[in-house]
PDB file of C-alpha atoms in Angstrom:
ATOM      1  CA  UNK A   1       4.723   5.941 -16.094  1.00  0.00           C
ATOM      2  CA  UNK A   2       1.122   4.405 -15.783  1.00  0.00           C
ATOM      3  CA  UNK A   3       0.293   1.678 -13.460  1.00  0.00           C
ATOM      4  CA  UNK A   4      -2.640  -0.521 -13.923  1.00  0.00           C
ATOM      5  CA  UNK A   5      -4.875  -1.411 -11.020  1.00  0.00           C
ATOM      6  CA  UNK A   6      -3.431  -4.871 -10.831  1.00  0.00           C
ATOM      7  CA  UNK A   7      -0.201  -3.425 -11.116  1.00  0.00           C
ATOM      8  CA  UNK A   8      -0.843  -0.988  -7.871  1.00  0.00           C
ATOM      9  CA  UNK A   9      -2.316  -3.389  -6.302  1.00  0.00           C
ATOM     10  CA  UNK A  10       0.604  -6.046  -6.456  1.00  0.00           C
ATOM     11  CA  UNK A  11       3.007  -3.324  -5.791  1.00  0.00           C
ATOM     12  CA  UNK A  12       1.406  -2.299  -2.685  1.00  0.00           C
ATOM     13  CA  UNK A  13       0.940  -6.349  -1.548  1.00  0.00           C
ATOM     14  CA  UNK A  14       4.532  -7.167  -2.277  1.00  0.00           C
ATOM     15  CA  UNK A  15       5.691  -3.815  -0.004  1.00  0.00           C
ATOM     16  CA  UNK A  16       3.001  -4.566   2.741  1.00  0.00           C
ATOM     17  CA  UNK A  17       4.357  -8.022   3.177  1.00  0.00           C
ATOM     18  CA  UNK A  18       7.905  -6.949   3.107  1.00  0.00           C
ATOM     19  CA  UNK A  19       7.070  -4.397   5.820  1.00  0.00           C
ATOM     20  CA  UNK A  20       5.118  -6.857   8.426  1.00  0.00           C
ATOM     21  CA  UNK A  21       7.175 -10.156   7.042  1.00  0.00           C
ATOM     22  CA  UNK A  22       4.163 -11.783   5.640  1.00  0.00           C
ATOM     23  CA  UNK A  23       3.444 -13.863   2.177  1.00  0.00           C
ATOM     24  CA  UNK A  24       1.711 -10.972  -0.139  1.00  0.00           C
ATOM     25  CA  UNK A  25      -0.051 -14.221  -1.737  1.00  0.00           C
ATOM     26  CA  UNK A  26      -2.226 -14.189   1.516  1.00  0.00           C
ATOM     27  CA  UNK A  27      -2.837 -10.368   1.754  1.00  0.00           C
ATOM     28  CA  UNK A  28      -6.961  -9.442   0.573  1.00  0.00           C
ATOM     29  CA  UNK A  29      -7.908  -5.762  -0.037  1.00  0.00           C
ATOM     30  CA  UNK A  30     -10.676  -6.132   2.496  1.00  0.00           C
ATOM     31  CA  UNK A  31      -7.914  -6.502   5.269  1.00  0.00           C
ATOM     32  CA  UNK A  32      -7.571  -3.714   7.629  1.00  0.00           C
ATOM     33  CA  UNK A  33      -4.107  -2.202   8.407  1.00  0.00           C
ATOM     34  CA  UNK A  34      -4.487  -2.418  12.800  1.00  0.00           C
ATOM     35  CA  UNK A  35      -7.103  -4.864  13.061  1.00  0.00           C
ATOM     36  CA  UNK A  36      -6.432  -7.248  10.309  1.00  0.00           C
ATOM     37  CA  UNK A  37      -2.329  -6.745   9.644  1.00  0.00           C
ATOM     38  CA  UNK A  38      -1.250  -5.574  13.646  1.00  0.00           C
ATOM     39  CA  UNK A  39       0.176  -2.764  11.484  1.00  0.00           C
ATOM     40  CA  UNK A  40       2.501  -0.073  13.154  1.00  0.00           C
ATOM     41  CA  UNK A  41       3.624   3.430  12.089  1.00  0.00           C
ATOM     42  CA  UNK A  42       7.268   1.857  11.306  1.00  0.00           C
ATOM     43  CA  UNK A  43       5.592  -0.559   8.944  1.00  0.00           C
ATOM     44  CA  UNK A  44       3.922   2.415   7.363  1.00  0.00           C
ATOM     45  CA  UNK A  45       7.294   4.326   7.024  1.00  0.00           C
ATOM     46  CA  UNK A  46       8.750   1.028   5.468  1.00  0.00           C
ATOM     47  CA  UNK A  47       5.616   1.234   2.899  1.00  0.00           C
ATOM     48  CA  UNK A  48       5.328   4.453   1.996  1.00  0.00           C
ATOM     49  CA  UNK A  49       9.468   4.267   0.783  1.00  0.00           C
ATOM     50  CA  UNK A  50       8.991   1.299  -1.142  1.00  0.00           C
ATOM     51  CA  UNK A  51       6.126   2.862  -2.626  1.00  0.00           C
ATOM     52  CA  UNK A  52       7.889   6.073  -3.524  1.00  0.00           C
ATOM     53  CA  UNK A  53      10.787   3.903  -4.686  1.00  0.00           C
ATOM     54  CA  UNK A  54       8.419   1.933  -7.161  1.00  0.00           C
ATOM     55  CA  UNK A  55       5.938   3.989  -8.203  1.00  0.00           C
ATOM     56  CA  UNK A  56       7.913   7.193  -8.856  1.00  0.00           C
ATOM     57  CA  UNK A  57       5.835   9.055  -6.256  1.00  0.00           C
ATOM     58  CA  UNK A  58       5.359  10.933  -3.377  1.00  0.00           C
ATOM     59  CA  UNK A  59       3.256   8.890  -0.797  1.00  0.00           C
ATOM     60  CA  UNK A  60       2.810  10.395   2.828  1.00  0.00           C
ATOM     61  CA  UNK A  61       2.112   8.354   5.687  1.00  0.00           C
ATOM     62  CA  UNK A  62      -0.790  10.745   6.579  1.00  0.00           C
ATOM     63  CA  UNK A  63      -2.288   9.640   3.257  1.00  0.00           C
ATOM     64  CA  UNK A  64      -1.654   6.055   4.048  1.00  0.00           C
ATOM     65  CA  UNK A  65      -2.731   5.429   7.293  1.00  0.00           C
ATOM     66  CA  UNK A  66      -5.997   7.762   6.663  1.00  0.00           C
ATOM     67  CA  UNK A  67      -7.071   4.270   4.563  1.00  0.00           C
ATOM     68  CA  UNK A  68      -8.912   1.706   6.359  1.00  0.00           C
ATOM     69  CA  UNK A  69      -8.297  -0.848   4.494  1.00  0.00           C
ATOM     70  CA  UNK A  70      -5.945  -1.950   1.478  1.00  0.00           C
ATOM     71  CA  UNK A  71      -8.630  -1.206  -0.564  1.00  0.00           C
ATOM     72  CA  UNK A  72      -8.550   2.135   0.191  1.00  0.00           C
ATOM     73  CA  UNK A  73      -4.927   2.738   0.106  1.00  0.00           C
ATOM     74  CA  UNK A  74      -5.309   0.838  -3.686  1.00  0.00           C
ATOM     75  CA  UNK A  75      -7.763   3.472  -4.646  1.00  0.00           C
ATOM     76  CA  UNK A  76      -5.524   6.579  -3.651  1.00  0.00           C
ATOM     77  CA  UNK A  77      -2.556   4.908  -5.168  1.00  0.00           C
ATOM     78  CA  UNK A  78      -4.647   5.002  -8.498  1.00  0.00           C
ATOM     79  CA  UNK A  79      -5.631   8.290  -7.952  1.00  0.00           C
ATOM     80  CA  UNK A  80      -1.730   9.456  -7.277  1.00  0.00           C
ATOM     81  CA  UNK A  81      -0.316   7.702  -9.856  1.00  0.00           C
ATOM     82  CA  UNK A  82      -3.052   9.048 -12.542  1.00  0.00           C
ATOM     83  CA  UNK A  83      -1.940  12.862 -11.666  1.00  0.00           C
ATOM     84  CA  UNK A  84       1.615  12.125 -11.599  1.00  0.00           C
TER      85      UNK A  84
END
């Protein structure tokens, strides 16, 4: 199935605020996952299965975490989702 970039992007918003309990609404790709989002390797495990749940994917948490910001991990998620 292809995703647009909006779609990604909303996908990954709506799982990074379910992880760290926080309004997707408020989440900006420029945020960064420790400095911006206090995010911790259980939020990333949380992500990564709602991600694989949802996009019909495989996403590691080595991928994920190597992002700096949401940004980044928006950008890989294209770029998974596009060889799938």
């Amino acid at each position: 199935m292809a995703f647009t970039t909006d779609e990604i992007r909303d996908i990954l918003f709506d799982a990074v605020g379910k992880s760290i309990k926080r309004d997707p609404a408020t989440l900006t790709p420029d945020l960064r996952w420790i400095e911006d989002l206090s995010f911790k390797s259980v939020n990333g495990m949380k992500v990564c299965g709602l991600l694989n749940y949802k996009l019909k994917i495989t996403v590691k948490l080595t991928d994920l975490i190597e992002c700096a910001t949401l940004q980044d991990a928006i950008d890989m998620l294209v770029r998974l989702t596009s060889e799938a």
